[in-house]
Amino acid sequence: MTQNRRAIHDTLNAFVPGDDTWLPGGDGPLAGLTFASKDIFDVVGKVTGGGNPAWAATHPPAEANAWVVQQLLDAGAELAGKTITDELTRGIFGENVHYGTPTNPRAPGRVPGGSSSGSASAVAGELVDFALGSDTGGSVRVPASFCGLYGLRPTHGRIPRGGMLLQAPSYDTIGWFARDPDTFQRVGRVLLASDSEPALPTHLIIAEDAFELAEPETRAALTAAVQGLESMFQAVTTERLSATSLTDWSNQQQILQSREAWEAVREWIDRVNPAFSFEVSDRYVTARSVTDEQVASAQLRREDIVARMNEVFQGGNKVMCLPTTISPAPPRGQPVSLRHEVRLRNSALTSIAGNTGRPQISLPLTQVNGLPVGLSLLGDRGADEALIALARKIG
Amino acid sequence: MTQNRRAIHDTLNAFVPGDDTWLPGGDGPLAGLTFASKDIFDVVGKVTGGGNPAWAATHPPAEANAWVVQQLLDAGAELAGKTITDELTRGIFGENVHYGTPTNPRAPGRVPGGSSSGSASAVAGELVDFALGSDTGGSVRVPASFCGLYGLRPTHGRIPRGGMLLQAPSYDTIGWFARDPDTFQRVGRVLLASDSEPALPTHLIIAEDAFELAEPETRAALTAAVQGLESMFQAVTTERLSATSLTDWSNQQQILQSREAWEAVREWIDRVNPAFSFEVSDRYVTARSVTDEQVASAQLRREDIVARMNEVFQGGNKVMCLPTTISPAPPRGQPVSLRHEVRLRNSALTSIAGNTGRPQISLPLTQVNGLPVGLSLLGDRGADEALIALARKIG
């Protein structure tokens, strides 16, 4: 790392403190590109820390690279280091009480978004060309929106999760960030293992109730951005997704995701009594109280949501646009109670793709008062390449 | 500190890591004695850390000594340092995930008891002659029992709490530990500001339902100890305290103590999002959910408990004996869920004094399989000196 990069490095606090992970690049389609990896992906010989010191202290070094890390190395990319994540990926703001909050280079004094906070910070701060993240409830899309980056939540199940610290398996996906759509697509061809040139969507759906969730200035800025895109499509229609409220959809995800997240760590928590931020413990304690009846009911509702979205996308090569987040990045250090409210409001947007396993890409097309905020495109399952190609065409 | 003491010091982990608090002794009734102070009592120029790094980081150095610290210094004792406590005094086992668990010199591999863990460890390890603790739900009595020490929970309100980090004011008291009853009484004369020779109790009450809560071996050992004391009294009677179960009494304390503890820190937690052990956060999250109706009902039940205990003590100079804890110290590092059960069972014993504001002293008279376990004497409000004098007579 050059002297200049080291200085930026120290300013950003994007990488895990004390981490010395580095693996060389080589020949291949990603030759010459550097990347950072969220500290939930195994790197051989290193402990995967998961954003929590107790997790790091109670797990051995990884015996092999995570599938995604190995794919990127095999394609010639250079691994520059491991990035800070919200504790066990439980958060969308990126404020880690143990390792500090990575800087948002595009929005000074604001959170970077999380849980893939350090990855977004490292890319936005130009320390690396791209970075790996994960997205369970918005952890790629939200930091992409807040840091002004391209970021994809792929189709659920599309990218193999071997060697990854899971949070809630029926929602967990692997995504990545880049500053420009060309680099974004180069990485996508490797991670999606696909060189096909997909047919671009011809029909744009505007998710009316999703736009209504955004704060007024954000809604206005994103609506203007959408108007600029309409000429690229043969048809543009407006839909209300939920018969009641999108908050019902996110409440449903909250139940299933919480149950899965608690089951994944309950034995470890009982054994280790880890130090978490109060906010993270609060979410686990709440998760522990989810009942089997709530889970059964939420599973049925999830099927209804999938069916409703299939209905909306029926009969054509469609793509849907929606706000990635309700607003630009909030200030750092807000009270827990306020963050809780803002998180729930953002979840109503992020749970649309989460509940249906659909891919969603956030595009850095818009600013509000100088702060980035993302416009999202959401597609059919398997339409990852089409979303990326569309992002590149919009450019 | 001598070289030898320094070595013991490092082994015990009784003092707050990095703390360099020291204040000289002088002339007075405690001349020549050294003491340690739980890190919830202010020492001028030092931050009162409360067993939690976030608390320490968000509070300024104290501007004056706590009342008790000043009293002891004025009486000639030397302050050797500040001791580790469970986070914000929330715990009875002494396992602090941030600063480590102080050693129990009398029960290797076992917890020291908490929350006045470091104070009990420092006294039992002979680093100091006596130490200050606090007792809200057992935090002096439990470590006294586990470490084989004398330890008093005084009458509620008896010792001024100025400059002390409170947990739940209607239960919080200040107590102390010593290895022998003479030193214990010397300190008591200063802290209770009393030189009177009290009349000793003549009537011993055996709290039958309290003994039934102890594990069989502990109950047998304590029963034998009580039989050895019976000849000191003119009358010995057996009473069942609760018409239902002493667990009802501790459930009632749990509600009031939780509400008070949550109210004391809720604003700070919301602002700071502190890192706590999962166990401690869990207790605060549970405390947050206590309703006003539960509080009102628990306050009425507390009055019933006070009335019942007044009835038991009516008509004579009485003292009650009971197990301090249900067993000797449990092993270190037990699962959170198991600790939770053991804590609740011990609370049924400690809440008798807690709910009634009565003084209770734990005496190191008994061992089970080589591990200390305390026998307690519980008196009328204001009978602190009589309990101490009785402890000295039993010797």
Coordinates of N, CA, C and O in Angstrom, one line a residue, chain B residues 30-185:
Chain B
L30 N -8.6 3.2 62.3 CA -8.3 2.2 61.3 C -6.8 2.3 60.9 O -6.4 1.8 59.8
A31 N -6.0 3.0 61.6 CA -4.6 3.2 61.3 C -3.9 1.8 61.1 O -4.2 0.9 61.9
G32 N -3.1 1.6 60.1 CA -2.5 0.4 59.8 C -3.3 -0.6 59.0 O -2.7 -1.6 58.5
L33 N -4.5 -0.3 58.7 CA -5.3 -1.2 57.9 C -5.4 -0.7 56.4 O -5.4 0.5 56.2
T34 N -5.3 -1.6 55.5 CA -5.5 -1.3 54.1 C -6.8 -1.8 53.6 O -7.3 -2.8 54.0
F35 N -7.4 -1.0 52.6 CA -8.7 -1.5 52.1 C -8.7 -1.2 50.6 O -7.9 -0.4 50.0
A36 N -9.6 -2.0 49.9 CA -9.9 -1.8 48.5 C -11.3 -1.4 48.4 O -12.1 -1.6 49.3
S37 N -11.6 -0.7 47.3 CA -12.9 -0.1 47.1 C -13.5 -0.5 45.8 O -12.9 -0.3 44.7
K38 N -14.7 -1.1 45.8 CA -15.4 -1.4 44.6 C -15.5 -0.2 43.7 O -15.8 0.9 44.1
D39 N -15.3 -0.5 42.4 CA -15.2 0.7 41.4 C -16.6 1.3 41.1 O -16.9 1.5 39.9
I40 N -17.4 1.5 42.2 CA -18.7 2.2 42.0 C -18.6 3.4 43.0 O -19.6 4.1 43.1
F41 N -17.6 3.5 43.8 CA -17.4 4.6 44.8 C -16.4 5.6 44.2 O -15.3 5.2 43.8
D42 N -16.8 6.8 44.2 CA -16.0 7.9 43.7 C -14.7 8.0 44.5 O -14.7 7.9 45.7
V43 N -13.6 8.2 43.8 CA -12.3 8.6 44.3 C -11.9 9.8 43.6 O -11.9 9.8 42.3
V44 N -11.6 10.8 44.3 CA -11.3 12.1 43.7 C -10.3 12.0 42.6 O -9.2 11.4 42.7
G45 N -10.6 12.6 41.4 CA -9.6 12.6 40.3 C -9.6 11.4 39.4 O -9.0 11.3 38.4
K46 N -10.4 10.4 39.8 CA -10.5 9.1 39.1 C -11.9 8.9 38.5 O -12.9 9.4 39.1
V47 N -11.9 8.3 37.3 CA -13.2 8.0 36.8 C -13.8 6.7 37.5 O -13.1 5.8 37.7
T48 N -15.0 6.8 37.9 CA -15.7 5.7 38.5 C -16.2 4.8 37.4 O -17.1 5.2 36.6
G49 N -15.7 3.6 37.2 CA -15.9 2.8 36.0 C -17.1 1.9 36.0 O -17.6 1.6 34.9
G50 N -17.5 1.5 37.2 CA -18.8 0.7 37.2 C -18.7 -0.7 36.5 O -19.7 -1.3 36.2
G51 N -17.4 -1.1 36.2 CA -17.3 -2.4 35.6 C -17.6 -2.5 34.2 O -17.8 -3.6 33.6
N52 N -17.8 -1.3 33.5 CA -18.1 -1.3 32.1 C -17.3 -0.2 31.4 O -17.4 1.0 31.8
P53 N -16.6 -0.6 30.4 CA -15.7 0.4 29.7 C -16.5 1.5 29.1 O -16.0 2.7 29.0
A54 N -17.7 1.3 28.6 CA -18.5 2.4 28.0 C -18.9 3.4 29.1 O -18.9 4.6 28.9
W55 N -19.2 2.9 30.3 CA -19.5 3.8 31.4 C -18.3 4.7 31.8 O -18.4 5.9 31.9
A56 N -17.2 4.0 31.8 CA -15.9 4.7 32.2 C -15.6 5.8 31.1 O -15.2 6.9 31.4
A57 N -15.9 5.4 29.8 CA -15.5 6.3 28.8 C -16.4 7.5 28.6 O -16.1 8.5 28.0
T58 N -17.6 7.5 29.3 CA -18.6 8.5 29.1 C -18.8 9.3 30.4 O -19.8 10.0 30.5
H59 N -17.9 9.1 31.4 CA -18.1 9.9 32.6 C -16.8 10.5 33.0 O -15.7 9.9 32.8
P60 N -16.9 11.7 33.6 CA -15.7 12.4 34.0 C -15.1 11.9 35.3 O -15.7 11.2 36.0
P61 N -13.8 12.3 35.6 CA -13.3 11.9 36.9 C -14.1 12.5 38.0 O -14.7 13.6 37.9
A62 N -14.1 11.8 39.1 CA -14.9 12.3 40.3 C -14.3 13.6 40.9 O -13.1 13.7 40.9
E63 N -15.1 14.4 41.4 CA -14.6 15.7 42.0 C -14.4 15.6 43.5 O -13.8 16.5 44.1
A64 N -14.9 14.5 44.0 CA -14.8 14.3 45.5 C -14.8 12.8 45.8 O -15.3 12.0 45.0
N65 N -14.3 12.5 47.0 CA -14.4 11.1 47.4 C -15.8 10.8 47.8 O -16.5 11.6 48.4
A66 N -16.3 9.5 47.6 CA -17.6 9.1 48.1 C -17.5 9.2 49.6 O -16.4 9.1 50.3
W67 N -18.7 9.3 50.2 CA -18.8 9.5 51.7 C -18.0 8.4 52.4 O -17.2 8.6 53.3
V68 N -18.3 7.2 52.0 CA -17.7 6.0 52.7 C -16.2 6.0 52.5 O -15.4 5.7 53.5
V69 N -15.7 6.3 51.4 CA -14.2 6.3 51.1 C -13.6 7.4 52.0 O -12.6 7.1 52.7
Q70 N -14.2 8.6 52.1 CA -13.7 9.6 52.9 C -13.7 9.3 54.4 O -12.7 9.5 55.1
Q71 N -14.7 8.6 54.9 CA -14.8 8.2 56.2 C -13.6 7.3 56.6 O -13.0 7.4 57.7
L72 N -13.4 6.3 55.7 CA -12.3 5.3 56.0 C -10.9 6.0 56.0 O -10.1 5.7 56.8
L73 N -10.7 6.9 55.0 CA -9.5 7.6 55.0 C -9.3 8.5 56.2 O -8.2 8.5 56.8
D74 N -10.4 9.2 56.6 CA -10.3 10.0 57.8 C -10.0 9.2 59.0 O -9.4 9.7 60.0
A75 N -10.4 7.9 59.0 CA -10.2 7.0 60.2 C -8.8 6.4 60.1 O -8.4 5.6 60.9
G76 N -8.0 6.7 59.0 CA -6.6 6.3 59.0 C -6.3 5.1 58.1 O -5.2 4.7 58.0
A77 N -7.3 4.6 57.5 CA -7.1 3.4 56.6 C -6.4 3.9 55.3 O -6.6 5.0 54.8
E78 N -5.7 3.0 54.7 CA -5.0 3.2 53.4 C -5.8 2.6 52.3 O -6.1 1.4 52.3
L79 N -6.1 3.4 51.2 CA -6.8 2.9 50.1 C -5.8 2.3 49.1 O -5.0 3.0 48.5
A80 N -5.9 0.9 48.8 CA -5.0 0.2 48.0 C -5.4 0.2 46.5 O -4.5 0.0 45.6
G81 N -6.6 0.5 46.2 CA -7.0 0.5 44.8 C -8.5 0.2 44.6 O -9.3 0.0 45.6
K82 N -8.9 0.2 43.4 CA -10.3 0.0 43.0 C -10.5 -1.4 42.4 O -9.7 -1.9 41.6
T83 N -11.6 -2.0 42.8 CA -11.8 -3.4 42.5 C -12.9 -3.6 41.4 O -13.8 -2.8 41.2
I84 N -12.7 -4.7 40.7 CA -13.6 -5.1 39.6 C -15.0 -5.4 40.2 O -15.1 -6.0 41.3
T85 N -16.0 -5.0 39.5 CA -17.4 -5.3 39.8 C -18.1 -5.9 38.6 O -17.7 -5.6 37.5
D86 N -19.2 -6.6 38.8 CA -20.0 -7.0 37.7 C -20.5 -5.6 37.1 O -20.6 -4.6 37.7
E87 N -20.8 -5.7 35.8 CA -21.2 -4.5 35.0 C -22.4 -3.8 35.7 O -23.5 -4.3 35.9
L88 N -22.1 -2.5 36.1 CA -23.1 -1.7 36.8 C -23.8 -2.5 37.9 O -25.0 -2.3 38.2
T89 N -23.0 -3.3 38.6 CA -23.5 -4.1 39.7 C -24.5 -5.2 39.4 O -25.2 -5.7 40.3
R90 N -24.7 -5.4 38.1 CA -25.8 -6.4 37.7 C -25.3 -7.8 37.6 O -25.0 -8.3 36.5
G91 N -25.2 -8.5 38.7 CA -24.8 -9.9 38.7 C -24.4 -10.3 40.1 O -24.1 -9.5 40.9
I92 N -24.4 -11.6 40.3 CA -24.0 -12.1 41.6 C -22.9 -13.1 41.5 O -22.6 -13.8 42.5
F93 N -22.3 -13.3 40.3 CA -21.3 -14.3 40.2 C -19.9 -13.7 40.0 O -18.9 -14.4 40.3
G94 N -19.8 -12.5 39.5 CA -18.5 -11.9 39.4 C -17.8 -12.2 38.1 O -16.5 -12.0 38.1
E95 N -18.5 -12.6 37.1 CA -17.8 -12.9 35.8 C -18.0 -11.6 34.9 O -19.1 -11.5 34.3
N96 N -17.0 -10.8 34.8 CA -17.0 -9.6 34.0 C -16.4 -9.9 32.7 O -15.2 -10.1 32.7
V97 N -17.1 -9.8 31.6 CA -16.6 -10.2 30.3 C -15.5 -9.1 29.8 O -14.8 -9.5 28.9
H98 N -15.5 -7.9 30.4 CA -14.6 -6.9 29.9 C -13.3 -7.0 30.6 O -12.2 -6.9 30.1
Y99 N -13.3 -7.2 32.0 CA -12.1 -7.1 32.8 C -11.7 -8.5 33.4 O -10.7 -8.6 34.0
G100 N -12.5 -9.5 33.1 CA -12.1 -10.8 33.5 C -12.7 -11.1 34.9 O -13.3 -10.2 35.6
T101 N -12.7 -12.4 35.3 CA -13.3 -12.8 36.6 C -12.2 -12.8 37.7 O -11.2 -13.5 37.5
P102 N -12.4 -12.1 38.7 CA -11.4 -12.2 39.8 C -11.4 -13.6 40.4 O -12.3 -14.3 40.3
T103 N -10.2 -13.9 40.9 CA -10.0 -15.3 41.4 C -10.7 -15.4 42.8 O -10.7 -14.5 43.5
N104 N -11.2 -16.6 43.0 CA -11.7 -16.9 44.3 C -10.6 -17.8 45.0 O -10.4 -18.9 44.8
P105 N -9.8 -17.1 45.9 CA -8.7 -17.8 46.5 C -9.1 -19.0 47.4 O -8.3 -19.9 47.6
R106 N -10.3 -19.0 47.9 CA -10.7 -20.1 48.8 C -11.4 -21.2 48.0 O -11.8 -22.2 48.6
A107 N -11.7 -21.0 46.7 CA -12.4 -22.0 45.9 C -11.9 -22.0 44.5 O -12.5 -21.5 43.6
P108 N -10.7 -22.6 44.3 CA -10.1 -22.5 42.9 C -11.0 -23.0 41.8 O -11.6 -24.0 42.0
G109 N -11.0 -22.3 40.7 CA -11.8 -22.7 39.6 C -13.3 -22.3 39.7 O -14.1 -22.5 38.8
R110 N -13.6 -21.7 40.8 CA -15.0 -21.2 41.1 C -15.1 -19.7 41.0 O -14.1 -19.0 41.1
V111 N -16.3 -19.2 40.7 CA -16.5 -17.8 40.7 C -16.3 -17.2 42.1 O -16.5 -17.9 43.1
P112 N -15.9 -15.9 42.2 CA -15.8 -15.3 43.5 C -17.1 -14.8 44.1 O -17.2 -14.5 45.3
G113 N -18.2 -14.8 43.2 CA -19.4 -14.1 43.6 C -19.3 -12.7 43.3 O -18.2 -12.1 43.2
G114 N -20.5 -12.1 43.1 CA -20.5 -10.7 42.7 C -21.8 -10.0 43.3 O -22.5 -10.6 44.1
S115 N -22.0 -8.8 43.0 CA -21.2 -8.0 42.1 C -19.9 -7.4 42.7 O -19.0 -7.0 42.0
S116 N -19.7 -7.5 44.0 CA -18.5 -7.0 44.7 C -17.4 -8.0 44.6 O -16.8 -8.4 45.6
S117 N -17.1 -8.5 43.4 CA -16.3 -9.6 43.2 C -14.8 -9.3 43.5 O -14.1 -10.1 44.3
G118 N -14.3 -8.2 43.0 CA -12.9 -7.9 43.2 C -12.6 -7.6 44.7 O -11.5 -7.9 45.2
S119 N -13.6 -7.0 45.4 CA -13.4 -6.6 46.8 C -13.3 -7.9 47.6 O -12.4 -8.0 48.5
A120 N -14.2 -8.9 47.3 CA -14.1 -10.1 48.1 C -12.8 -10.9 47.7 O -12.1 -11.4 48.6
S121 N -12.4 -10.9 46.5 CA -11.2 -11.6 46.1 C -10.0 -10.9 46.7 O -9.1 -11.7 47.2
A122 N -9.9 -9.6 46.8 CA -8.7 -8.9 47.4 C -8.6 -9.2 48.9 O -7.5 -9.3 49.4
V123 N -9.8 -9.3 49.5 CA -9.7 -9.6 51.0 C -9.4 -11.1 51.2 O -8.5 -11.4 52.0
A124 N -10.0 -12.0 50.5 CA -9.8 -13.4 50.7 C -8.3 -13.7 50.3 O -7.7 -14.6 50.9
G125 N -7.8 -13.0 49.3 CA -6.4 -13.2 48.8 C -5.4 -12.5 49.7 O -4.2 -12.5 49.3
E126 N -5.8 -11.8 50.7 CA -5.0 -11.2 51.7 C -4.2 -10.0 51.1 O -3.1 -9.7 51.6
L127 N -4.7 -9.4 50.0 CA -4.1 -8.2 49.5 C -4.4 -7.0 50.3 O -3.6 -6.0 50.3
V128 N -5.5 -7.0 51.0 CA -6.0 -5.9 51.8 C -6.6 -6.5 53.1 O -7.0 -7.7 53.1
D129 N -6.8 -5.6 54.1 CA -7.4 -6.1 55.3 C -8.9 -6.1 55.2 O -9.6 -7.0 55.8
F130 N -9.5 -5.2 54.5 CA -11.0 -5.2 54.3 C -11.3 -4.5 53.0 O -10.4 -3.9 52.3
A131 N -12.5 -4.5 52.6 CA -12.9 -3.9 51.3 C -14.3 -3.5 51.3 O -15.2 -4.1 52.0
L132 N -14.6 -2.4 50.5 CA -16.0 -1.9 50.4 C -16.7 -2.6 49.2 O -16.1 -2.8 48.2
G133 N -17.9 -2.9 49.5 CA -18.8 -3.5 48.4 C -20.1 -2.8 48.5 O -20.4 -1.9 49.3
S134 N -21.0 -3.2 47.6 CA -22.4 -2.8 47.7 C -23.3 -4.0 47.6 O -22.9 -5.0 47.1
D135 N -24.5 -3.9 48.1 CA -25.5 -5.0 48.1 C -26.8 -4.5 47.7 O -27.5 -3.7 48.5
T136 N -27.3 -4.8 46.5 CA -28.6 -4.5 46.1 C -29.5 -5.7 46.1 O -30.6 -5.8 46.7
G137 N -29.0 -6.8 45.5 CA -29.7 -8.1 45.5 C -28.8 -9.2 46.0 O -29.1 -10.4 45.7
G138 N -27.8 -8.9 46.8 CA -26.9 -9.9 47.3 C -25.5 -9.7 47.1 O -24.6 -10.6 47.4
S139 N -25.1 -8.6 46.6 CA -23.7 -8.3 46.0 C -22.6 -8.3 47.1 O -21.5 -8.3 46.7
V140 N -23.0 -8.2 48.4 CA -22.0 -8.4 49.4 C -22.1 -9.8 50.0 O -21.1 -10.5 50.2
R141 N -23.4 -10.2 50.3 CA -23.6 -11.4 51.0 C -23.1 -12.6 50.1 O -22.5 -13.6 50.7
V142 N -23.4 -12.6 48.8 CA -23.1 -13.8 48.0 C -21.5 -13.9 47.9 O -21.0 -15.0 48.1
P143 N -20.8 -12.9 47.5 CA -19.3 -13.1 47.5 C -18.7 -13.4 48.9 O -17.7 -14.1 49.0
A144 N -19.3 -12.9 50.0 CA -18.8 -13.3 51.3 C -19.0 -14.8 51.5 O -18.1 -15.5 52.0
S145 N -20.2 -15.3 51.1 CA -20.4 -16.7 51.2 C -19.4 -17.5 50.4 O -18.8 -18.5 50.9
F146 N -19.3 -17.1 49.1 CA -18.4 -17.9 48.2 C -16.9 -17.8 48.5 O -16.2 -18.8 48.2
C147 N -16.5 -16.7 49.1 CA -15.1 -16.5 49.4 C -14.7 -16.8 50.8 O -13.6 -16.5 51.2
G148 N -15.7 -17.2 51.7 CA -15.4 -17.5 53.0 C -15.0 -16.3 53.9 O -14.1 -16.3 54.6
L149 N -15.8 -15.2 53.7 CA -15.5 -13.9 54.4 C -16.7 -13.5 55.3 O -17.9 -14.0 55.1
Y150 N -16.5 -12.6 56.2 CA -17.5 -11.8 56.8 C -18.0 -10.7 55.9 O -17.1 -10.0 55.3
G151 N -19.3 -10.6 55.7 CA -19.8 -9.5 54.9 C -21.2 -9.1 55.3 O -22.0 -10.0 55.6
L152 N -21.4 -7.8 55.4 CA -22.7 -7.3 55.9 C -23.5 -6.5 54.8 O -22.9 -5.7 54.2
R153 N -24.7 -6.8 54.7 CA -25.7 -5.9 54.1 C -26.3 -5.1 55.2 O -27.1 -5.7 56.0
P154 N -26.0 -3.8 55.4 CA -26.5 -3.1 56.5 C -28.0 -2.8 56.3 O -28.6 -3.0 55.2
T155 N -28.6 -2.3 57.4 CA -30.0 -1.7 57.3 C -30.0 -0.7 56.1 O -29.1 0.1 56.0
H156 N -31.0 -0.8 55.3 CA -31.2 0.1 54.1 C -31.3 1.5 54.6 O -32.1 1.8 55.5
G157 N -30.4 2.4 54.1 CA -30.4 3.8 54.5 C -29.4 4.1 55.6 O -29.2 5.3 56.0
R158 N -28.8 3.1 56.2 CA -28.0 3.3 57.4 C -26.7 4.0 57.0 O -26.2 4.9 57.8
I159 N -26.1 3.6 55.9 CA -24.8 4.2 55.5 C -25.0 5.1 54.3 O -25.5 4.7 53.3
P160 N -24.6 6.4 54.4 CA -24.8 7.4 53.3 C -24.2 7.0 52.0 O -23.1 6.5 51.9
R161 N -25.0 7.2 50.9 CA -24.6 6.7 49.6 C -24.0 7.8 48.7 O -23.9 7.6 47.5
G162 N -23.7 8.9 49.3 CA -23.1 10.0 48.4 C -21.9 9.5 47.7 O -21.0 8.9 48.2
G163 N -21.8 9.8 46.4 CA -20.7 9.5 45.6 C -20.6 8.0 45.2 O -19.5 7.5 44.8
M164 N -21.8 7.4 45.2 CA -21.8 6.0 44.8 C -22.7 5.8 43.6 O -23.7 6.5 43.4
L165 N -22.3 4.9 42.7 CA -23.0 4.6 41.5 C -24.2 3.7 41.9 O -24.0 2.6 42.3
L166 N -25.4 4.2 41.9 CA -26.6 3.5 42.3 C -27.1 2.5 41.3 O -26.9 2.8 40.1
Q167 N -27.7 1.4 41.7 CA -28.3 0.6 40.7 C -29.9 0.7 40.9 O -30.5 1.0 39.9
A168 N -30.4 0.4 42.1 CA -31.8 0.5 42.3 C -32.0 1.0 43.7 O -31.9 0.3 44.7
P169 N -32.2 2.3 43.8 CA -32.1 3.0 45.1 C -32.9 2.4 46.3 O -32.4 2.5 47.4
S170 N -34.1 1.9 46.0 CA -34.8 1.4 47.2 C -34.3 0.1 47.7 O -34.7 -0.4 48.7
Y171 N -33.2 -0.4 47.0 CA -32.6 -1.7 47.5 C -31.1 -1.5 47.7 O -30.5 -2.3 48.4
D172 N -30.5 -0.4 47.2 CA -29.0 -0.3 47.3 C -28.5 0.0 48.7 O -29.0 0.9 49.4
T173 N -27.5 -0.8 49.1 CA -26.8 -0.5 50.4 C -25.3 -0.7 50.2 O -24.9 -1.2 49.2
I174 N -24.6 -0.1 51.2 CA -23.1 -0.2 51.2 C -22.7 -1.2 52.2 O -23.1 -1.1 53.4
G175 N -21.8 -2.2 51.9 CA -21.3 -3.1 52.9 C -19.8 -3.3 52.8 O -19.2 -2.6 52.0
W176 N -19.3 -4.2 53.6 CA -17.8 -4.4 53.5 C -17.5 -5.9 53.9 O -18.4 -6.6 54.4
F177 N -16.3 -6.2 53.6 CA -15.8 -7.6 53.8 C -14.6 -7.6 54.7 O -13.8 -6.6 54.6
A178 N -14.4 -8.6 55.6 CA -13.1 -8.8 56.3 C -13.0 -10.3 56.5 O -13.9 -11.1 56.4
R179 N -11.7 -10.7 56.8 CA -11.5 -12.1 57.1 C -11.8 -12.5 58.5 O -12.0 -13.7 58.8
D180 N -11.7 -11.6 59.4 CA -12.0 -11.9 60.8 C -12.9 -10.9 61.4 O -13.1 -9.8 61.0
P181 N -13.6 -11.4 62.5 CA -14.7 -10.5 63.1 C -14.2 -9.3 63.8 O -14.9 -8.3 63.8
D182 N -13.0 -9.3 64.3 CA -12.5 -8.1 65.0 C -12.3 -7.0 64.0 O -12.7 -5.9 64.3
T183 N -11.6 -7.3 62.9 CA -11.4 -6.2 61.9 C -12.7 -5.8 61.4 O -13.0 -4.6 61.1
F184 N -13.6 -6.8 61.2 CA -15.0 -6.4 60.7 C -15.6 -5.4 61.6 O -16.2 -4.4 61.1
Q185 N -15.5 -5.6 62.9 CA -16.2 -4.7 63.8 C -15.5 -3.3 63.9 O -16.1 -2.3 64.0

